[in-house]
mmCIF file of C-alpha atoms in Angstrom:
data_model
loop_
_atom_site.group_PDB
_atom_site.id
_atom_site.type_symbol
_atom_site.label_atom_id
_atom_site.label_comp_id
_atom_site.label_asym_id
_atom_site.label_seq_id
_atom_site.Cartn_x
_atom_site.Cartn_y
_atom_site.Cartn_z
ATOM 1 C CA PHE A 17 -128.479 116.277 58.707
ATOM 2 C CA ARG A 18 -126.615 113.470 60.456
ATOM 3 C CA SER A 19 -124.515 111.010 58.469
ATOM 4 C CA GLY A 20 -123.929 108.567 61.359
ATOM 5 C CA LYS A 21 -120.146 108.941 61.808
ATOM 6 C CA THR A 22 -120.156 109.221 65.619
ATOM 7 C CA THR A 23 -122.900 106.588 65.977
ATOM 8 C CA LEU A 24 -120.758 104.127 64.007
ATOM 9 C CA LEU A 25 -117.771 104.926 66.218
ATOM 10 C CA ARG A 26 -119.844 104.394 69.382
ATOM 11 C CA MET A 27 -121.009 100.999 68.082
ATOM 12 C CA LEU A 28 -117.392 99.952 67.537
ATOM 13 C CA ALA A 29 -116.563 101.068 71.093
ATOM 14 C CA GLY A 30 -119.568 99.188 72.526
ATOM 15 C CA PHE A 31 -121.523 102.238 73.731
ATOM 16 C CA GLU A 32 -124.306 101.631 71.185
ATOM 17 C CA ARG A 33 -125.750 98.310 70.064
ATOM 18 C CA PRO A 34 -126.358 97.781 66.339
ATOM 19 C CA SER A 35 -129.971 97.051 65.398
ATOM 20 C CA ALA A 36 -128.766 94.539 62.801
ATOM 21 C CA GLY A 37 -125.539 92.901 61.647
ATOM 22 C CA ARG A 38 -122.348 92.005 63.496
ATOM 23 C CA ILE A 39 -119.096 93.723 64.441
ATOM 24 C CA LEU A 40 -115.982 91.677 63.703
ATOM 25 C CA LEU A 41 -112.453 92.545 64.824
ATOM 26 C CA ASP A 42 -109.762 90.409 63.157
ATOM 27 C CA GLY A 43 -112.481 87.835 62.470
ATOM 28 C CA ALA A 44 -113.712 87.677 66.092
ATOM 29 C CA ASP A 45 -117.311 88.683 66.799
ATOM 30 C CA ILE A 46 -117.325 91.463 69.437
ATOM 31 C CA THR A 47 -120.955 92.551 68.948
ATOM 32 C CA ASP A 48 -122.054 91.388 72.396
ATOM 33 C CA LEU A 49 -118.905 92.310 74.311
ATOM 34 C CA PRO A 50 -119.265 95.237 76.771
ATOM 35 C CA PRO A 51 -116.914 98.218 76.249
ATOM 36 C CA HIS A 52 -114.476 97.258 79.010
ATOM 37 C CA ARG A 53 -113.918 93.806 77.493
ATOM 38 C CA ARG A 54 -113.197 95.009 73.965
ATOM 39 C CA PRO A 55 -109.563 95.565 72.831
ATOM 40 C CA VAL A 56 -110.774 98.985 71.705
ATOM 41 C CA ASN A 57 -110.282 102.428 73.182
ATOM 42 C CA MET A 58 -111.846 105.746 72.271
ATOM 43 C CA MET A 59 -110.771 109.366 72.593
ATOM 44 C CA PHE A 60 -113.761 111.669 72.942
ATOM 45 C CA GLN A 61 -114.219 115.023 71.246
ATOM 46 C CA ASN A 62 -114.122 116.951 74.550
ATOM 47 C CA TYR A 63 -111.208 114.766 75.829
ATOM 48 C CA ALA A 64 -113.189 113.947 79.066
ATOM 49 C CA LEU A 65 -110.156 114.386 81.329
ATOM 50 C CA PHE A 66 -110.605 114.086 85.103
ATOM 51 C CA PRO A 67 -110.062 117.647 86.416
ATOM 52 C CA HIS A 68 -109.128 116.500 89.943
ATOM 53 C CA LEU A 69 -106.355 114.178 88.708
ATOM 54 C CA THR A 70 -102.884 115.122 87.506
ATOM 55 C CA VAL A 71 -101.661 114.341 83.997
ATOM 56 C CA GLU A 72 -100.031 111.178 85.357
ATOM 57 C CA GLY A 73 -103.220 110.307 87.263
ATOM 58 C CA ASN A 74 -105.330 110.644 84.126
ATOM 59 C CA ILE A 75 -103.018 108.427 82.093
ATOM 60 C CA ALA A 76 -102.783 105.830 84.880
ATOM 61 C CA PHE A 77 -106.536 105.677 85.606
ATOM 62 C CA GLY A 78 -107.478 102.839 83.220
ATOM 63 C CA LEU A 79 -104.348 100.852 84.050
ATOM 64 C CA LYS A 80 -105.170 100.942 87.766
ATOM 65 C CA GLN A 81 -108.755 99.914 87.027
ATOM 66 C CA ASP A 82 -107.359 96.853 85.260
ATOM 67 C CA GLY A 83 -105.321 95.938 88.335
ATOM 68 C CA MET A 84 -101.893 96.539 86.848
ATOM 69 C CA ARG A 85 -99.057 96.541 89.388
ATOM 70 C CA LYS A 86 -97.833 99.921 90.618
ATOM 71 C CA ALA A 87 -94.349 99.623 89.102
ATOM 72 C CA GLU A 88 -95.801 98.626 85.724
ATOM 73 C CA VAL A 89 -98.238 101.541 85.854
ATOM 74 C CA ALA A 90 -95.401 103.998 86.543
ATOM 75 C CA GLY A 91 -93.369 102.568 83.664
ATOM 76 C CA ARG A 92 -96.285 102.709 81.213
ATOM 77 C CA VAL A 93 -97.172 106.291 82.240
ATOM 78 C CA ALA A 94 -93.571 107.406 81.697
ATOM 79 C CA GLU A 95 -93.584 105.672 78.303
ATOM 80 C CA MET A 96 -96.807 107.448 77.288
ATOM 81 C CA LEU A 97 -95.574 110.861 78.463
ATOM 82 C CA ALA A 98 -92.471 110.435 76.295
ATOM 83 C CA LEU A 99 -94.569 109.223 73.362
ATOM 84 C CA VAL A 100 -96.759 112.351 73.334
ATOM 85 C CA LYS A 101 -93.870 114.663 74.281
ATOM 86 C CA LEU A 102 -95.203 115.735 77.692
ATOM 87 C CA GLU A 103 -92.210 114.790 79.835
ATOM 88 C CA GLY A 104 -91.969 117.036 82.888
ATOM 89 C CA LEU A 105 -95.687 117.901 82.903
ATOM 90 C CA GLY A 106 -96.944 114.793 84.729
ATOM 91 C CA ALA A 107 -97.723 116.682 87.970
ATOM 92 C CA ARG A 108 -99.904 119.334 86.336
ATOM 93 C CA ARG A 109 -103.688 119.274 86.289
ATOM 94 C CA PRO A 110 -105.758 119.689 83.089
ATOM 95 C CA HIS A 111 -106.635 123.368 83.761
ATOM 96 C CA GLN A 112 -102.900 124.184 83.776
ATOM 97 C CA LEU A 113 -102.435 122.879 80.227
ATOM 98 C CA SER A 114 -103.024 124.352 76.775
ATOM 99 C CA GLY A 115 -105.644 122.867 74.454
ATOM 100 C CA GLY A 116 -102.981 120.982 72.509
ATOM 101 C CA GLN A 117 -101.461 119.578 75.699
ATOM 102 C CA ARG A 118 -104.872 118.419 76.987
ATOM 103 C CA GLN A 119 -105.392 116.627 73.699
ATOM 104 C CA ARG A 120 -102.061 114.830 74.143
ATOM 105 C CA VAL A 121 -103.029 113.723 77.649
ATOM 106 C CA ALA A 122 -106.271 112.281 76.273
ATOM 107 C CA LEU A 123 -104.269 110.505 73.549
ATOM 108 C CA ALA A 124 -101.820 109.092 76.105
ATOM 109 C CA ARG A 125 -104.621 107.896 78.409
ATOM 110 C CA ALA A 126 -106.392 106.110 75.563
ATOM 111 C CA LEU A 127 -103.195 104.534 74.208
ATOM 112 C CA ALA A 128 -101.835 103.463 77.615
ATOM 113 C CA LYS A 129 -103.936 100.283 77.559
ATOM 114 C CA ARG A 130 -102.457 99.374 74.163
ATOM 115 C CA PRO A 131 -105.743 98.776 72.324
ATOM 116 C CA ARG A 132 -105.835 96.887 69.033
ATOM 117 C CA LEU A 133 -108.215 99.500 67.644
ATOM 118 C CA PHE A 134 -108.094 103.203 68.529
ATOM 119 C CA LEU A 135 -111.162 105.386 67.889
ATOM 120 C CA LEU A 136 -110.965 109.193 67.686
ATOM 121 C CA ASP A 137 -114.076 111.377 67.487
ATOM 122 C CA GLU A 138 -113.233 114.806 65.988
ATOM 123 C CA PRO A 139 -109.879 114.760 67.834
ATOM 124 C CA MET A 140 -108.731 118.181 66.586
ATOM 125 C CA ALA A 141 -112.018 120.105 66.609
ATOM 126 C CA ALA A 142 -111.111 122.128 69.725
ATOM 127 C CA LEU A 143 -107.704 123.253 68.420
ATOM 128 C CA ASP A 144 -106.954 126.448 66.502
ATOM 129 C CA ARG A 145 -106.096 126.108 62.815
ATOM 130 C CA LYS A 146 -102.287 126.301 63.080
ATOM 131 C CA LEU A 147 -102.128 123.824 65.974
ATOM 132 C CA ARG A 148 -104.591 121.558 64.168
ATOM 133 C CA GLU A 149 -102.319 121.425 61.107
ATOM 134 C CA ASP A 150 -99.246 120.614 63.208
ATOM 135 C CA THR A 151 -101.121 117.973 65.213
ATOM 136 C CA ARG A 152 -102.230 116.133 62.068
ATOM 137 C CA PHE A 153 -98.671 115.171 61.248
ATOM 138 C CA GLU A 154 -97.935 114.262 64.864
ATOM 139 C CA LEU A 155 -100.960 111.954 64.854
ATOM 140 C CA MET A 156 -99.721 110.283 61.655
ATOM 141 C CA GLU A 157 -96.262 109.839 63.188
ATOM 142 C CA LEU A 158 -97.813 108.331 66.320
ATOM 143 C CA GLN A 159 -99.872 105.866 64.305
ATOM 144 C CA HIS A 160 -96.858 104.726 62.266
ATOM 145 C CA LYS A 161 -94.744 104.384 65.406
ATOM 146 C CA LEU A 162 -97.334 102.275 67.255
ATOM 147 C CA GLY A 163 -98.573 100.287 64.261
ATOM 148 C CA LEU A 164 -102.178 100.459 65.510
ATOM 149 C CA THR A 165 -105.329 100.860 63.463
ATOM 150 C CA PHE A 166 -106.788 104.334 63.982
ATOM 151 C CA ILE A 167 -110.375 105.158 62.996
ATOM 152 C CA VAL A 168 -110.878 108.913 62.993
ATOM 153 C CA VAL A 169 -114.220 110.685 62.647
ATOM 154 C CA THR A 170 -113.964 114.164 61.169
ATOM 155 C CA HIS A 171 -116.045 116.584 59.124
ATOM 156 C CA ASP A 172 -112.840 118.350 58.010
ATOM 157 C CA GLN A 173 -112.059 117.032 54.518
ATOM 158 C CA GLU A 174 -108.534 118.466 54.487
ATOM 159 C CA GLU A 175 -107.845 116.696 57.768
ATOM 160 C CA ALA A 176 -109.147 113.395 56.373
ATOM 161 C CA MET A 177 -107.043 113.759 53.214
ATOM 162 C CA THR A 178 -103.919 114.470 55.276
ATOM 163 C CA VAL A 179 -104.056 111.786 57.970
ATOM 164 C CA ALA A 180 -105.877 108.851 56.367
ATOM 165 C CA SER A 181 -104.583 105.953 54.308
ATOM 166 C CA ARG A 182 -108.239 105.106 53.544
ATOM 167 C CA ILE A 183 -111.310 107.315 53.746
ATOM 168 C CA GLY A 184 -114.916 106.209 54.177
ATOM 169 C CA VAL A 185 -117.407 108.847 52.985
ATOM 170 C CA MET A 186 -120.754 108.557 54.793
ATOM 171 C CA ASN A 187 -124.196 109.778 53.741
ATOM 172 C CA GLY A 188 -127.392 109.020 55.642
ATOM 173 C CA GLY A 189 -125.827 106.242 57.730
ATOM 174 C CA ARG A 190 -124.230 104.482 54.751
ATOM 175 C CA LEU A 191 -120.642 104.256 53.564
ATOM 176 C CA VAL A 192 -121.029 105.442 49.970
ATOM 177 C CA GLN A 193 -117.340 105.121 49.015
ATOM 178 C CA VAL A 194 -114.277 103.680 50.748
ATOM 179 C CA ALA A 195 -110.949 104.306 49.037
ATOM 180 C CA THR A 196 -107.586 106.028 49.328
ATOM 181 C CA PRO A 197 -107.639 109.842 49.574
ATOM 182 C CA SER A 198 -106.362 110.184 45.988
ATOM 183 C CA GLU A 199 -109.013 107.769 44.658
ATOM 184 C CA ILE A 200 -111.799 109.595 46.515
ATOM 185 C CA TYR A 201 -110.624 112.927 45.092
ATOM 186 C CA GLU A 202 -109.622 111.896 41.568
ATOM 187 C CA ARG A 203 -112.118 109.076 40.958
ATOM 188 C CA PRO A 204 -115.290 109.665 43.000
ATOM 189 C CA ASN A 205 -117.879 106.935 42.369
ATOM 190 C CA SER A 206 -120.905 109.245 42.219
ATOM 191 C CA ARG A 207 -121.976 112.824 41.631
ATOM 192 C CA TRP A 208 -122.740 113.154 45.364
ATOM 193 C CA VAL A 209 -119.226 112.128 46.448
ATOM 194 C CA ALA A 210 -117.640 114.342 43.777
ATOM 195 C CA ASP A 211 -119.648 117.350 44.948
ATOM 196 C CA PHE A 212 -119.068 116.596 48.647
ATOM 197 C CA VAL A 213 -115.280 116.185 48.571
ATOM 198 C CA GLY A 214 -113.430 119.365 47.595
ATOM 199 C CA ASP A 215 -114.283 121.928 44.927
ATOM 200 C CA ILE A 216 -115.498 120.586 41.598
ATOM 201 C CA ASN A 217 -117.258 121.764 38.449
ATOM 202 C CA LEU A 218 -120.128 119.466 37.413
ATOM 203 C CA ILE A 219 -121.175 119.628 33.757
ATOM 204 C CA ASP A 220 -124.197 117.702 32.462
ATOM 205 C CA GLY A 221 -124.057 116.246 28.973
ATOM 206 C CA ARG A 222 -125.109 113.497 26.565
ATOM 207 C CA VAL A 223 -122.804 110.908 24.991
ATOM 208 C CA VAL A 224 -122.276 111.371 21.243
ATOM 209 C CA SER A 225 -119.798 108.535 20.763
ATOM 210 C CA SER A 226 -117.493 106.440 22.927
ATOM 211 C CA GLY A 227 -114.497 104.263 22.129
ATOM 212 C CA LEU A 228 -110.702 103.999 22.186
ATOM 213 C CA ASN A 229 -110.758 105.266 25.802
ATOM 214 C CA HIS A 230 -112.295 108.599 24.789
ATOM 215 C CA THR A 231 -115.885 109.837 24.941
ATOM 216 C CA LEU A 232 -117.304 112.717 22.905
ATOM 217 C CA ILE A 233 -120.027 114.561 24.828
ATOM 218 C CA ASP A 234 -122.637 117.143 23.878
ATOM 219 C CA ILE A 235 -122.824 119.652 26.734
ATOM 220 C CA LEU A 236 -126.488 120.311 27.541
ATOM 221 C CA ALA A 237 -125.741 124.031 27.923
ATOM 222 C CA GLY A 238 -124.059 124.115 24.508
ATOM 223 C CA GLY A 239 -120.825 122.934 22.915
ATOM 224 C CA ARG A 240 -118.881 119.685 22.935
ATOM 225 C CA MET A 241 -116.073 118.189 24.995
ATOM 226 C CA LEU A 242 -113.804 115.169 24.777
ATOM 227 C CA VAL A 243 -113.084 113.175 27.957
ATOM 228 C CA ALA A 244 -110.793 110.192 28.513
ATOM 229 C CA GLN A 245 -113.053 107.319 29.555
ATOM 230 C CA PRO A 246 -111.753 103.754 30.076
ATOM 231 C CA THR A 247 -115.102 102.050 29.286
ATOM 232 C CA GLU A 248 -117.438 102.530 26.332
ATOM 233 C CA LEU A 249 -120.704 104.356 26.982
ATOM 234 C CA ALA A 250 -123.926 104.046 24.982
ATOM 235 C CA SER A 251 -124.687 106.868 22.566
ATOM 236 C CA GLY A 252 -127.362 109.204 23.963
ATOM 237 C CA LYS A 253 -126.642 108.333 27.604
ATOM 238 C CA LEU A 254 -126.980 111.251 30.033
ATOM 239 C CA ILE A 255 -123.861 111.712 32.166
ATOM 240 C CA THR A 256 -122.110 114.286 34.349
ATOM 241 C CA VAL A 257 -118.469 115.259 33.917
ATOM 242 C CA GLY A 258 -116.547 116.426 36.984
ATOM 243 C CA LEU A 259 -113.650 118.876 36.573
ATOM 244 C CA ARG A 260 -111.523 119.975 39.539
ATOM 245 C CA PRO A 261 -110.702 123.723 39.446
ATOM 246 C CA GLU A 262 -106.938 123.138 39.504
ATOM 247 C CA LYS A 263 -107.163 120.910 36.385
ATOM 248 C CA LEU A 264 -108.488 123.790 34.260
ATOM 249 C CA ILE A 265 -106.297 126.211 32.299
ATOM 250 C CA ILE A 266 -107.242 129.863 31.902
ATOM 251 C CA GLU A 267 -105.817 132.033 29.094
ATOM 252 C CA THR A 268 -106.378 135.621 27.941
ATOM 253 C CA ASN A 269 -105.289 134.939 24.349
ATOM 254 C CA GLY A 270 -107.919 133.680 21.930
ATOM 255 C CA LEU A 271 -107.776 129.867 21.716
ATOM 256 C CA SER A 272 -109.649 127.234 19.746
ATOM 257 C CA GLY A 273 -109.789 123.470 19.592
ATOM 258 C CA GLU A 274 -111.171 120.675 21.724
ATOM 259 C CA ASN A 275 -112.175 121.392 25.315
ATOM 260 C CA CYS A 276 -111.690 125.142 24.907
ATOM 261 C CA PHE A 277 -114.512 127.507 25.898
ATOM 262 C CA PRO A 278 -114.738 131.322 25.878
ATOM 263 C CA GLY A 279 -116.068 133.236 28.864
ATOM 264 C CA ARG A 280 -115.591 136.176 31.183
ATOM 265 C CA VAL A 281 -114.148 136.558 34.700
ATOM 266 C CA GLU A 282 -116.964 137.337 37.132
ATOM 267 C CA ASP A 283 -115.012 137.281 40.395
ATOM 268 C CA VAL A 284 -111.598 136.462 41.881
ATOM 269 C CA GLY A 285 -110.954 135.040 45.347
ATOM 270 C CA TYR A 286 -107.421 135.330 46.749
ATOM 271 C CA ARG A 287 -106.358 132.282 48.807
ATOM 272 C CA GLY A 288 -102.687 133.010 49.378
ATOM 273 C CA GLY A 289 -101.011 130.199 47.463
ATOM 274 C CA ALA A 290 -103.695 130.237 44.760
ATOM 275 C CA SER A 291 -106.491 132.417 43.418
ATOM 276 C CA LEU A 292 -109.952 131.068 42.579
ATOM 277 C CA TYR A 293 -111.492 132.560 39.439
ATOM 278 C CA LYS A 294 -115.244 132.369 38.868
ATOM 279 C CA ILE A 295 -115.858 132.247 35.122
ATOM 280 C CA LYS A 296 -119.149 132.674 33.264
ATOM 281 C CA LEU A 297 -118.811 130.804 29.962
ATOM 282 C CA ASP A 298 -120.529 132.108 26.836
ATOM 283 C CA ASN A 299 -122.841 129.060 26.952
ATOM 284 C CA GLY A 300 -124.057 130.181 30.409
ATOM 285 C CA LEU A 301 -122.149 127.648 32.536
ATOM 286 C CA ASP A 302 -120.357 128.816 35.687
ATOM 287 C CA LEU A 303 -116.872 127.382 36.244
ATOM 288 C CA LYS A 304 -114.335 127.696 39.052
ATOM 289 C CA VAL A 305 -110.671 127.786 38.017
ATOM 290 C CA SER A 306 -107.805 127.630 40.520
ATOM 291 C CA VAL A 307 -104.525 129.319 39.502
ATOM 292 C CA ALA A 308 -101.309 129.058 41.556
ATOM 293 C CA ASN A 309 -99.892 132.437 42.624
ATOM 294 C CA ARG A 310 -96.303 131.860 41.532
ATOM 295 C CA ALA A 311 -95.414 135.545 41.183
ATOM 296 C CA ARG A 312 -95.377 138.026 44.069
ATOM 297 C CA SER A 313 -98.171 140.442 43.217
ATOM 298 C CA ILE A 314 -100.977 142.115 45.110
ATOM 299 C CA GLU A 315 -103.070 142.394 41.952
ATOM 300 C CA PRO A 316 -104.916 139.416 40.424
ATOM 301 C CA LEU A 317 -103.222 137.826 37.424
ATOM 302 C CA ILE A 318 -106.397 138.352 35.397
ATOM 303 C CA ALA A 319 -108.759 141.222 36.167
ATOM 304 C CA ARG A 320 -112.509 140.996 36.748
ATOM 305 C CA GLN A 321 -114.621 141.161 33.582
ATOM 306 C CA ALA A 322 -111.635 140.143 31.435
ATOM 307 C CA LYS A 323 -112.375 137.999 28.383
ATOM 308 C CA VAL A 324 -110.792 134.552 28.853
ATOM 309 C CA TRP A 325 -110.670 131.042 27.409
ATOM 310 C CA VAL A 326 -110.886 128.003 29.675
ATOM 311 C CA SER A 327 -109.473 124.662 28.509
ATOM 312 C CA PHE A 328 -108.548 121.241 29.882
ATOM 313 C CA PRO A 329 -106.959 117.999 28.645
ATOM 314 C CA PRO A 330 -109.291 115.004 28.121
ATOM 315 C CA GLU A 331 -107.664 113.213 31.096
ATOM 316 C CA ALA A 332 -108.791 115.981 33.487
ATOM 317 C CA GLY A 333 -112.465 115.023 33.393
ATOM 318 C CA VAL A 334 -114.069 112.215 35.380
ATOM 319 C CA VAL A 335 -117.328 110.746 34.040
ATOM 320 C CA LEU A 336 -119.981 110.269 36.744
ATOM 321 C CA LEU A 337 -122.781 107.848 35.928
ATOM 322 C CA ARG A 338 -124.860 108.265 39.094
#
């Protein structure tokens, strides 16, 4: 299933023409402008470096095409090499570079023309995990240093959360939510966005009463829960409550009270810094609970099949109306 991320990027770059609507950049209509006349540059997923040119030749290519004077080209190339930390490698060819270095050459080539808008299509997809994590912060540093607008297409949610100041979540060619990373994660605007971004427990219920910023809900599977809700909801309304695994508390001592449910540990997944517990509640619901591994131990904090109680504060739940 295609969401349309790369197609949208190609329309901004001028490689695809929209079937309807206009593309505005700082209020100016660029819909009919060809790619070479737009103040926009794009870095492709496969970097598209010229294998027969050196690093310097690749970076200088677009500048020469624009007719820039030789001395200016040399100065801009040197500036770009310093910016992406490739000084001393200008004479090498792409096959003599590592994957991370080739990515930096592609970055430098795209930025050399000083575009007003910089488009990146899965820029870190070809890098191994450790290099990808390091490069994320370098990309953020580069963006802050240059003060340019970057639009990055990625399917990696962790990458989007790390590098973006705003995220647009796409589904079927539509932007279904545009917000800051924390808003997308903590306050998704629909069940689909909540389920798509990160791990979440989705619990269906019916409103019993709502007021004073709290909503009492009958869980369809059995039991009741209280959730902080800033707007009043009609009694009897069907809703879904989203609970992130790290917001839940798991205890082995018998507990009672609001938002406390008994169950049993079905499985434990070790993730290094945290362990993910899969809990089967007595009402039949399956929940995921994330617990930080603060102590050094090779054994899980709570064993499989252990009797447990899962609880959460009312502020942990987010009410999803669609």
